[in-house]
Short mmCIF file of C-alpha atoms and ligand atoms in Angstrom, two decimals:
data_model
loop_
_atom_site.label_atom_id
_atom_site.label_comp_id
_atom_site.label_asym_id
_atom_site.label_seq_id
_atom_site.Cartn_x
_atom_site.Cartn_y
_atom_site.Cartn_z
CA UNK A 1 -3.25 -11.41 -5.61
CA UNK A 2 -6.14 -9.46 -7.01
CA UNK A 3 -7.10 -10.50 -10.88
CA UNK A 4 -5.55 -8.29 -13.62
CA UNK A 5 -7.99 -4.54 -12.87
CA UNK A 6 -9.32 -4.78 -16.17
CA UNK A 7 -10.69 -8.69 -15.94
CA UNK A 8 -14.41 -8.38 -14.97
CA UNK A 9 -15.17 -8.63 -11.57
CA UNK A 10 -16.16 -11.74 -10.05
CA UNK A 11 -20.06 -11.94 -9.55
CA UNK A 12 -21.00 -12.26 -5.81
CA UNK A 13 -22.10 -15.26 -3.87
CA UNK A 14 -25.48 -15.30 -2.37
CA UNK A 15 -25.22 -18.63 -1.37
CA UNK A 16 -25.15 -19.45 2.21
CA UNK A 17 -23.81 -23.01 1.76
CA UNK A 18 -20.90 -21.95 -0.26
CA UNK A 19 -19.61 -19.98 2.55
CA UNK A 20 -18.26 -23.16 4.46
CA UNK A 21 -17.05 -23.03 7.68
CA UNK A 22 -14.91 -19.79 8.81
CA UNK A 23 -12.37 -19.91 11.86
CA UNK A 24 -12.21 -16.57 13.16
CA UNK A 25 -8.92 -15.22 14.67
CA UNK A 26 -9.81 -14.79 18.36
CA UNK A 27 -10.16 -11.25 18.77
CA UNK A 28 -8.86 -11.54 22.19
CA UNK A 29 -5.29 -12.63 21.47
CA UNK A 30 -1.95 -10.62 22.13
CA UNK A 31 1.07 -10.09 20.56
CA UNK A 32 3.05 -13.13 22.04
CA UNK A 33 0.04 -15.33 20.57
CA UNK A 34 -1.97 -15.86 23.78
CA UNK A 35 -5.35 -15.32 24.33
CA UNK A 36 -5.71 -12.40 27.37
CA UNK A 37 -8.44 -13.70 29.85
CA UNK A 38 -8.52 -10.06 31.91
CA UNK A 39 -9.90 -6.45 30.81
CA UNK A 40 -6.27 -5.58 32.16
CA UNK A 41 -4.25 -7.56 29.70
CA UNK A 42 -7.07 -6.48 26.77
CA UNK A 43 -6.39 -2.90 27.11
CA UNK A 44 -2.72 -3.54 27.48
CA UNK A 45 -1.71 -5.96 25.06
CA UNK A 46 -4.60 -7.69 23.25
CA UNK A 47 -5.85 -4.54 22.10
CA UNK A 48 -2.77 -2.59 20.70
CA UNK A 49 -2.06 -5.48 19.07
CA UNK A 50 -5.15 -6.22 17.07
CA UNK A 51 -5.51 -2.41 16.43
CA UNK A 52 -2.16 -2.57 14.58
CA UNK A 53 -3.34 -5.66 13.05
CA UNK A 54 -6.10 -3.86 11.96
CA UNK A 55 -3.89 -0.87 10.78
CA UNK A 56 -1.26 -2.76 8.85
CA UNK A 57 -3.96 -4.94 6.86
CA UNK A 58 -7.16 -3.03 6.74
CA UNK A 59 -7.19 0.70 7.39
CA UNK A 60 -3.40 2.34 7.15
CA UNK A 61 -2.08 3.57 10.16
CA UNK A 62 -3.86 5.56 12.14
CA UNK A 63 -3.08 9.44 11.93
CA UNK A 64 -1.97 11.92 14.60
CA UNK A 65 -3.95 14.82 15.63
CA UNK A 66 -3.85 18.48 14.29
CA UNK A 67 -5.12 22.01 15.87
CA UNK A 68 -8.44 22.75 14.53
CA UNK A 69 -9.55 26.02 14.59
CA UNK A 70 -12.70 27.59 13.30
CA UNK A 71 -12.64 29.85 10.41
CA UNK A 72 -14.52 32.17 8.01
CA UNK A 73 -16.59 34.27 10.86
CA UNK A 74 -17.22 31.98 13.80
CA UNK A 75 -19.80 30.19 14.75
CA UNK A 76 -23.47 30.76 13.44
CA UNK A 77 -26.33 29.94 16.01
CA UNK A 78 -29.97 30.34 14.57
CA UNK A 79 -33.04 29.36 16.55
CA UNK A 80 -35.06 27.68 14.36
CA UNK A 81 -38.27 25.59 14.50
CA UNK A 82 -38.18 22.50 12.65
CA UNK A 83 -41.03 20.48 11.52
CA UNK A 84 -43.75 19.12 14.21
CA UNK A 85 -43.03 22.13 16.29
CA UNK A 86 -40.13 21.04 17.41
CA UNK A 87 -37.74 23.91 18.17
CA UNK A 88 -34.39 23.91 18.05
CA UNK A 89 -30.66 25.60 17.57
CA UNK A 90 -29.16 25.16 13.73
CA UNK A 91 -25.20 25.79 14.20
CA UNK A 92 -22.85 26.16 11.80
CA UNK A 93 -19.32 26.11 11.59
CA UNK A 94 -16.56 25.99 8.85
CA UNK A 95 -13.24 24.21 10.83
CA UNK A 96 -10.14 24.51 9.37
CA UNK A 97 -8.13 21.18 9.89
CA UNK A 98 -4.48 22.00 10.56
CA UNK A 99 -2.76 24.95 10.11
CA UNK A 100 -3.43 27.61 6.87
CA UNK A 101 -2.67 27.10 3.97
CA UNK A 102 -2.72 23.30 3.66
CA UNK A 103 -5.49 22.64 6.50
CA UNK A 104 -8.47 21.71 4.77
CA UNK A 105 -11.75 22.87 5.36
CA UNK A 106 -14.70 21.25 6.70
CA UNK A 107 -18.53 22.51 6.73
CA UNK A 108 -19.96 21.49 10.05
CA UNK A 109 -23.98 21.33 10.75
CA UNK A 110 -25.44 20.83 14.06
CA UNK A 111 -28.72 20.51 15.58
CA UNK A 112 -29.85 21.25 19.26
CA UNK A 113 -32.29 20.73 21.21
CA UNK A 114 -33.28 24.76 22.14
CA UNK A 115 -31.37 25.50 25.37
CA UNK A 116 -29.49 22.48 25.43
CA UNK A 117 -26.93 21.65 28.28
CA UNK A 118 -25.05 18.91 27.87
CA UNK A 119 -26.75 17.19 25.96
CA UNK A 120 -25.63 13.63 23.60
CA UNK A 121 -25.10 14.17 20.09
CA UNK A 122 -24.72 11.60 17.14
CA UNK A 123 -22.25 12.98 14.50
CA UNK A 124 -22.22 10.67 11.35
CA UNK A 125 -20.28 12.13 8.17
CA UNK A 126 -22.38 12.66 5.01
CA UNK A 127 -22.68 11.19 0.92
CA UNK A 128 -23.66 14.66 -0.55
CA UNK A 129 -22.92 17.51 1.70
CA UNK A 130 -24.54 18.94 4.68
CA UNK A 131 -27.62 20.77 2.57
CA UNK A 132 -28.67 17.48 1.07
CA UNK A 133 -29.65 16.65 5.39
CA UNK A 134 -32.59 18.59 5.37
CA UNK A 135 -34.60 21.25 3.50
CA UNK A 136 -34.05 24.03 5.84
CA UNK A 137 -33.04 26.73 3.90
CA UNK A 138 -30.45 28.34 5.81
CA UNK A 139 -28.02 25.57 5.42
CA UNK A 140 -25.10 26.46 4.07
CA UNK A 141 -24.80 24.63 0.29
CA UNK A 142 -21.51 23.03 -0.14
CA UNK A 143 -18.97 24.09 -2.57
CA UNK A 144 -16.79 21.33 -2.19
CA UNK A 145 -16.29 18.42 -5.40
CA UNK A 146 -18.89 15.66 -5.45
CA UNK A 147 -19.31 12.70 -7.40
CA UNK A 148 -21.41 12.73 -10.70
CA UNK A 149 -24.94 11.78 -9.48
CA UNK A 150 -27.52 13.46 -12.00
CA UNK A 151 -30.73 12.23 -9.69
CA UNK A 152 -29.07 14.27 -6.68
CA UNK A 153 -28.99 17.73 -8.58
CA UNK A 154 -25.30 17.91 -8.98
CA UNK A 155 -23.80 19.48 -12.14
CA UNK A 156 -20.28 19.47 -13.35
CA UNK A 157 -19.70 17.72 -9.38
CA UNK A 158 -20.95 20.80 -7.89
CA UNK A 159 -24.01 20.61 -5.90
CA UNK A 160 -27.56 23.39 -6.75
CA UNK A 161 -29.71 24.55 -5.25
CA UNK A 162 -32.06 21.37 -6.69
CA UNK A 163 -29.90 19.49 -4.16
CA UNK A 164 -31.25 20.57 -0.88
CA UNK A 165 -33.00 17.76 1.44
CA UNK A 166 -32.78 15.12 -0.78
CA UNK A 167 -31.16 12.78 1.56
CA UNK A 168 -33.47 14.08 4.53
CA UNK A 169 -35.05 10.86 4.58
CA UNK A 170 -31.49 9.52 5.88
CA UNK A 171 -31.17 11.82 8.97
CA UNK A 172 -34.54 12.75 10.51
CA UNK A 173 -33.15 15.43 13.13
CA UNK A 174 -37.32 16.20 14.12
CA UNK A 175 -37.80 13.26 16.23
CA UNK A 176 -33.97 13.40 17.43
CA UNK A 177 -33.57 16.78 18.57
CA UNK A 178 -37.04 16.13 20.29
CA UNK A 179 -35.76 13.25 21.69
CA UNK A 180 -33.10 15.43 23.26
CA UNK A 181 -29.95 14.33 21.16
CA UNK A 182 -28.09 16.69 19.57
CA UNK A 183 -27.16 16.15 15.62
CA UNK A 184 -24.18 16.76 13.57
CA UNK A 185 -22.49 16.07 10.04
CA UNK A 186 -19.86 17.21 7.88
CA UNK A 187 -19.95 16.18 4.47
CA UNK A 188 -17.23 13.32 3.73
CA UNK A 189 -15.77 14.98 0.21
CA UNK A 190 -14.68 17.89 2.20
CA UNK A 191 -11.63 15.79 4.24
CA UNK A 192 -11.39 13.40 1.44
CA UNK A 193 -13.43 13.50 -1.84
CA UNK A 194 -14.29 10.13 -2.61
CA UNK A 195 -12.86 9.18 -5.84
CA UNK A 196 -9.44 7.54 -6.63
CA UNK A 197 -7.43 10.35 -7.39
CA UNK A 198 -8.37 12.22 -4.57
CA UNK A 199 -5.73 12.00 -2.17
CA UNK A 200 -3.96 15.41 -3.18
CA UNK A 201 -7.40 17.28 -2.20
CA UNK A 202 -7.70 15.75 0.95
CA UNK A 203 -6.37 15.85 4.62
CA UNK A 204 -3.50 13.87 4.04
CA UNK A 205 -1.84 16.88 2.27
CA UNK A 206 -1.84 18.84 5.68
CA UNK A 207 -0.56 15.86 7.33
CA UNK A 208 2.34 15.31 4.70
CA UNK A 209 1.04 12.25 3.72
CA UNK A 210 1.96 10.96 0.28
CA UNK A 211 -0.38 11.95 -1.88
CA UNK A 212 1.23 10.06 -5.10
CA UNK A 213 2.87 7.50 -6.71
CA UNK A 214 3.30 3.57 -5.18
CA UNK A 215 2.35 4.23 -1.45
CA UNK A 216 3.45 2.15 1.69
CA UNK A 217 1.45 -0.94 2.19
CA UNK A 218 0.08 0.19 5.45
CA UNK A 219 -0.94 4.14 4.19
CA UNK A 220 -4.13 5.02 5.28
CA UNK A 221 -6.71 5.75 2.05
CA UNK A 222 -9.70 7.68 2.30
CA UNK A 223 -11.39 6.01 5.38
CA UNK A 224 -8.11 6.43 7.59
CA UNK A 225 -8.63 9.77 6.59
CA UNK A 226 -12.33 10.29 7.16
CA UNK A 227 -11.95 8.75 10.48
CA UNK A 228 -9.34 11.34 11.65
CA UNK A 229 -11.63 13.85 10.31
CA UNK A 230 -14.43 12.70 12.58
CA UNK A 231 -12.09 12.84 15.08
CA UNK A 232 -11.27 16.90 14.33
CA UNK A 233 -15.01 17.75 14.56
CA UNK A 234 -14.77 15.94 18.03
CA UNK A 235 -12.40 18.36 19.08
CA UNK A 236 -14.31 20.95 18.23
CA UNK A 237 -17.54 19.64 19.38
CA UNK A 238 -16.19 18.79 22.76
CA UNK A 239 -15.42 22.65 23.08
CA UNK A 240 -19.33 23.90 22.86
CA UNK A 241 -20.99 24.27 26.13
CA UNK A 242 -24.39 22.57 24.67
CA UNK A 243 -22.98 19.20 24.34
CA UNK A 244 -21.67 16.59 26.85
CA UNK A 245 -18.21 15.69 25.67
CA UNK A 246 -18.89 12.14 27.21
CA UNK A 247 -21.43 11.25 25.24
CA UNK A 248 -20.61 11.84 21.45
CA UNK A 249 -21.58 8.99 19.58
CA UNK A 250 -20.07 8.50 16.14
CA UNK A 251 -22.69 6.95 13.35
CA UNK A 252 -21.97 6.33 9.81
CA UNK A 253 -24.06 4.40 6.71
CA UNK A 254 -22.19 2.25 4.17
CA UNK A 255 -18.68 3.42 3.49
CA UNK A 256 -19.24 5.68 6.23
CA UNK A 257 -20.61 2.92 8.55
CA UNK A 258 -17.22 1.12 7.77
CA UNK A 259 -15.78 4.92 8.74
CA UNK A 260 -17.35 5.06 11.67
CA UNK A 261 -16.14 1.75 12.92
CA UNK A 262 -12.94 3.18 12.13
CA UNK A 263 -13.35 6.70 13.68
CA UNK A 264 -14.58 4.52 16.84
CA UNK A 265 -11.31 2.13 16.99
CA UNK A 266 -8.93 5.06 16.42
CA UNK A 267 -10.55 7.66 18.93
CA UNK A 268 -12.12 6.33 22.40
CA UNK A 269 -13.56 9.31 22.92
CA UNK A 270 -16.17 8.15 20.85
CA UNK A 271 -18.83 6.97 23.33
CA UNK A 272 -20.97 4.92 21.33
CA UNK A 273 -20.21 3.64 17.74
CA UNK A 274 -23.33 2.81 15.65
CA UNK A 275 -22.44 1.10 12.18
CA UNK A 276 -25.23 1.04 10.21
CA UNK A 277 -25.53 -1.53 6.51
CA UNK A 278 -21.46 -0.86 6.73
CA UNK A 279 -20.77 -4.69 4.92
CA UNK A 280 -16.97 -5.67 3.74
CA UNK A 281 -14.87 -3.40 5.09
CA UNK A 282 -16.89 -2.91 7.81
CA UNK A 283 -19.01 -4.83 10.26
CA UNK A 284 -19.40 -8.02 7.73
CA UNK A 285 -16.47 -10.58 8.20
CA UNK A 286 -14.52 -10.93 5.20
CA UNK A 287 -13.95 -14.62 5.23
CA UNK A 288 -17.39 -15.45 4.46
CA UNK A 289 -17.36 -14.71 0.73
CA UNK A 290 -20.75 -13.56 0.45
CA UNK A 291 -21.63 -10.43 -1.23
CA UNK A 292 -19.23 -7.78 -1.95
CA UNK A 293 -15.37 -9.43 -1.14
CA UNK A 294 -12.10 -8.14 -0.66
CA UNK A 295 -11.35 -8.39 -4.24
CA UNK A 296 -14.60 -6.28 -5.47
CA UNK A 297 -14.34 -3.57 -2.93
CA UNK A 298 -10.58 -2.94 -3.52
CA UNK A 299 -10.95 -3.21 -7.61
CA UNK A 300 -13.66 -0.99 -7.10
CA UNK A 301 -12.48 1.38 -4.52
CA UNK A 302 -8.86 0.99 -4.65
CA UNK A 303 -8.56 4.55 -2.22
CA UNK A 304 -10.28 3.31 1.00
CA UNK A 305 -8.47 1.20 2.16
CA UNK A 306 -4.40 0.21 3.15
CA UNK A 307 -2.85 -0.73 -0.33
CA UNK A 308 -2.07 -4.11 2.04
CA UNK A 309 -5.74 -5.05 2.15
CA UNK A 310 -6.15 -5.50 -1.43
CA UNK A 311 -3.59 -8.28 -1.20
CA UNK A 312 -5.99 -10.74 0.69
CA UNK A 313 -8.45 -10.79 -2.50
CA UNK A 314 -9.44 -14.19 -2.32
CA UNK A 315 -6.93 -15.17 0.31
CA UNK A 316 -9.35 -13.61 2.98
CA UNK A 317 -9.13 -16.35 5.59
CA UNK A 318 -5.10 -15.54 5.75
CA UNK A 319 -5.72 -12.22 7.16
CA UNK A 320 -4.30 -12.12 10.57
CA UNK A 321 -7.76 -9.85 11.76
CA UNK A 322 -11.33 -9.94 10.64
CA UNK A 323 -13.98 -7.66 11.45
CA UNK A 324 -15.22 -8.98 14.32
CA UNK A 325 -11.77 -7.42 15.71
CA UNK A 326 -12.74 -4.22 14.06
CA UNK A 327 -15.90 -4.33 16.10
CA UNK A 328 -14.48 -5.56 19.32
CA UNK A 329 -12.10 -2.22 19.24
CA UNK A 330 -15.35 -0.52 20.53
CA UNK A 331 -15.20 -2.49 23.99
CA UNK A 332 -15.83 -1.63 26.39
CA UNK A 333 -18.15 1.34 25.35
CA UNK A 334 -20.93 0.51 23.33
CA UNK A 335 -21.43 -0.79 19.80
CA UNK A 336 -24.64 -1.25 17.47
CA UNK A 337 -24.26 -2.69 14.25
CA UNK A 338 -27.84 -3.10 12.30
CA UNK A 339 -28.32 -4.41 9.03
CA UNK A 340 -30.78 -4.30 5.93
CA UNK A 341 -33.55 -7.51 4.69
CA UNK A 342 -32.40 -6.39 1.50
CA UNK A 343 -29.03 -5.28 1.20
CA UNK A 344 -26.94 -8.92 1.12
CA UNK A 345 -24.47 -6.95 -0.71
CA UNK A 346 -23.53 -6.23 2.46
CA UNK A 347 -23.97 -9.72 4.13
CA UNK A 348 -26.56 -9.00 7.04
CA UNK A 349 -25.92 -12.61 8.69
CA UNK A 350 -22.11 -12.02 8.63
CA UNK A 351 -22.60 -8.38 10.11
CA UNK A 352 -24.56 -10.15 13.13
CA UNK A 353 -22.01 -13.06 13.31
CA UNK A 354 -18.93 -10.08 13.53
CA UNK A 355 -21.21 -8.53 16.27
CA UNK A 356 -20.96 -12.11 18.40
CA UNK A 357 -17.76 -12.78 18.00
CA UNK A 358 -16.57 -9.07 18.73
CA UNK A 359 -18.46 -9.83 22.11
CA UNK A 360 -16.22 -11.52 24.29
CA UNK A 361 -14.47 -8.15 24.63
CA UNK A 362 -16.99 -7.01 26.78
CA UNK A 363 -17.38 -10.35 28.71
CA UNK A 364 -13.84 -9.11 29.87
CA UNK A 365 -15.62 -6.14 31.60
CA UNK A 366 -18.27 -7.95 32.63
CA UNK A 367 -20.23 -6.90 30.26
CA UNK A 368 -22.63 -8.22 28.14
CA UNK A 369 -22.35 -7.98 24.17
CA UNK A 370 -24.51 -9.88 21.81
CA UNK A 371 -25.43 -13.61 22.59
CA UNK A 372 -27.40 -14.64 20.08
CA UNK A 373 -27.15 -17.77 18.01
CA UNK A 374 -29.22 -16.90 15.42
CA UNK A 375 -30.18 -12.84 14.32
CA UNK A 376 -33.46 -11.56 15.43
CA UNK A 377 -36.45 -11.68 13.21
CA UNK A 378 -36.52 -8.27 11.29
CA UNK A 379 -37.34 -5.09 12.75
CA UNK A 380 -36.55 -6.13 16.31
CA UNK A 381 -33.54 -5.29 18.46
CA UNK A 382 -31.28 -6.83 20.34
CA UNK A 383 -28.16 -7.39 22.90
CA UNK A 384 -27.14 -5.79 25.91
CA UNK A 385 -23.74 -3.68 25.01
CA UNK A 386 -23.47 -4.78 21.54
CA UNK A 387 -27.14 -3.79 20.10
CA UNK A 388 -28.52 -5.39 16.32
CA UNK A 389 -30.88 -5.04 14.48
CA UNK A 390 -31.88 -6.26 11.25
CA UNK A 391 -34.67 -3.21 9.00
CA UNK A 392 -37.16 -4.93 6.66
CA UNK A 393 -36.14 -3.28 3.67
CA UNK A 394 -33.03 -2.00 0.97
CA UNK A 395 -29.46 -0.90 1.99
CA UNK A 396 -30.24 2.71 3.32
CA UNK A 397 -30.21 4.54 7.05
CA UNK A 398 -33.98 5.12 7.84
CA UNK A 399 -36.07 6.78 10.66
CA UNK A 400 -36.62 2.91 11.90
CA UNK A 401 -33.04 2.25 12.38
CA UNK A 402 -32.25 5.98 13.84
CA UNK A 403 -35.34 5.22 16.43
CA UNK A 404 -33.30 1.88 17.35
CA UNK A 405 -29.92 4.01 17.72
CA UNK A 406 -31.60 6.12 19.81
CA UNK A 407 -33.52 3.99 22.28
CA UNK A 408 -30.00 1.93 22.71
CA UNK A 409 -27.99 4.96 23.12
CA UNK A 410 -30.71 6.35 25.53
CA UNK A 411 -29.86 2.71 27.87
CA UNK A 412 -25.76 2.73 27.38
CA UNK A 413 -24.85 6.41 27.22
CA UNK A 414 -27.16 7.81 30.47
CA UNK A 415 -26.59 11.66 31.30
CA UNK A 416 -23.86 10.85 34.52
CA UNK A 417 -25.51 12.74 38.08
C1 LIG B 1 -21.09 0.28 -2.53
C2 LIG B 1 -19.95 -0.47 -1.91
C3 LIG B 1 -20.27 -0.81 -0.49
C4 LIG B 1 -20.89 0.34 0.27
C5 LIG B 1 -21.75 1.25 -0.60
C6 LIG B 1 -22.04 2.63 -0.05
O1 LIG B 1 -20.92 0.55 -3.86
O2 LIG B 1 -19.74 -1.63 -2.65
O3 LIG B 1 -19.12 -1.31 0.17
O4 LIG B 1 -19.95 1.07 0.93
O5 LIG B 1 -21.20 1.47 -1.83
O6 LIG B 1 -21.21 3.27 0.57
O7 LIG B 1 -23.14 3.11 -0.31
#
């Protein structure tokens, strides 16, 4: 069991030779134990059965749909012209989740190419709220709660007007939109703020979820419930004649990298999944015990997560899943996972080993993932259906790694004839 919450937490290993050697569960086995050898049996039984695995230890159990429906005046389209010329559509939308009262609602923010058709879109959920994106003044500054953060002009967890573009360096919709792709957010404290208490403010109110008190080992926390949200702006976004439902591709940095994973196991509609730095919890195997652990991250963050997963603090290599059978929920659509230089909080190495051992799920199709002994050297990317890359540089979601999502989204997810 996890130490005593008010012991100090355990400092990280950055050792590589104190990780010893880790036997992975196969990702491919079923419920009666064996290992399926056909895309068939994967999507029949191998597959159910590690997503519950996944459910019951990791992430809570997944959550059913609700209506969404878009309130507070419709649906604003601006033409607007962007930096470097490039012109382009700025929509905005505020869904409700569910029905009134207890749906909760969500700030949506979406670029377009001008006079799109059909076009792809990323949609990654946000740390600060949609106006923190980009400077363009017309965004629409969130109201919701957000974490103290003085350096990110929030006061009293409300964000100002001193607020506006400072994460623009983390979602560079220019070159994008250019590019053709579509681009859309929602900021993450409006389905669930991110704090511990802040289940009776978030989506699992509308869903009846318990919002109180001891909860059922297998709950979902705050990333169970970001994930469903993703999947609520899909709904919506699937309805707008600018976008190609096909080829939505869910993207997420962090905690919202380990979302996205999520989002993209729960919701196949997803047609790409792009984890960027996402670490434990996400595309990093837990058993490795380098960088942030099981124990840290549920101490820390004891909402994101199952209440079950905080049980395998430092009994990692008893979990019946890892992450490589988070990542392996994405086959046989396309998965990139890239990682920082920098951030080994977030184990790079065991973020590319997930990404290898997720691949034999798309052997099944006969497909390739990532074969790679070894990661690339930095900067360069890789595999066939299961991209990596590793950026020269800190934990963060740059124009470099963005320009890799893009090419590799440009090969898997063509416009269909
Ligand atoms: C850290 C956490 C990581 C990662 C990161 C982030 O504090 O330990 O798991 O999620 O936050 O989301 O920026």
């Amino acid at each position: 069991m996890a130490s005593h919450a008010a012991s100090p937490l355990p400092p990280p290993n950055y050792d590589e030779s104190a990780v010893g050697k880790v036997v992975l569960p196969d990702p491919l086995t079923g419920p009666d134990g064996t290992v399926v050898t056909t895309s068939d049996a994967w999507r029949r039984s191998a597959r159910p059965h590690q997503f519950e695995l996944l459910e019951t230890h990791v992430y809570g159990r997944r959550l059913p749909p609700l209506p969404v429906t878009v309130a507070d005046g419709g649906v604003e389209r601006v033409a607007v012209s962007l930096a470097d010329g490039v012109a382009a559509t700025r929509v905005q939308a505020r869904l409700r989740l569910g029905p009134e009262p207890k749906g909760r609602l969500v700030d949506v923010l979406l670029y377009l190419p001008r006079e799109a058709r059909r076009v792809p879109v990323f949609l990654e959920l946000n740390f600060r709220g949609n106006h923190a994106q980009h400077g363009d003044p017309g965004i629409r500054l969130s109201t919701s709660w957000m974490p103290k953060d003085d350096a990110a002009g929030i006061v009293d967890h409300r964000a100002t007007e001193a607020a506006r573009g400072l994460n623009a360096r983390r979602w560079p919709i220019e070159p994008l939109v250019s590019r053709g792709f579509g681009m859309a957010t929602a900021y993450c404290g409006d389905i669930f703020p991110d704090r511990a208490d802040g289940r009776p403010d978030s989506v699992l109110v509308s869903l009846d979820r318990p919002v109180d008190g001891a909860l059922p080992p297998d709950e979902p926390g705050a990333i169970g419930a970001w994930a469903w949200g993703l999947s609520r702006i899909l709904d919506w976004l699937v309805t707008l004649p600018e976008i190609d439902p096909a080829r939505v591709a869910v993207v997420g940095h962090s905690r919202l990298g380990k979302t996205a994973l999520w989002a993209g196991a729960c919701d196949e509609r997803f047609a790409l999944v792009v984890s960027n730095n996402s670490g434990c919890g996400g595309a990093a195997l837990s058993r490795r015990n380098f960088g942030e652990t099981v124990e840290v991250i549920t101490r820390r963050f004891p909402h994101w997560f199952c209440p079950a997963f905080a049980g395998y603090a430092g009994r990692e290599r008893e979990l019946p899943c890892d992450q490589h059978t988070l990542l392996a929920m994405a086959a046989p659509r396309p998965l990139y996972v890239s990682s920082a230089t920098e951030d080994l909080w977030a184990d790079p190495r065991g973020e590319f080993l997930a990404a290898v051992a997720a691949s034999p799920a798309w052997r099944l199709f006969g497909l390739e993932g990532l074969e790679a002994a070894e990661p690339p050297r930095p900067d360069t990317s890789i595999g066939d259906r299961v991209g990596y890359h590793t950026r020269t540089g800190a934990h963060d979601i740059l124009l470099e790694d963005w320009t890799f999502f893009a090419d590799f989204a440009a090969r898997t997810i063509p416009a269909a004839r």
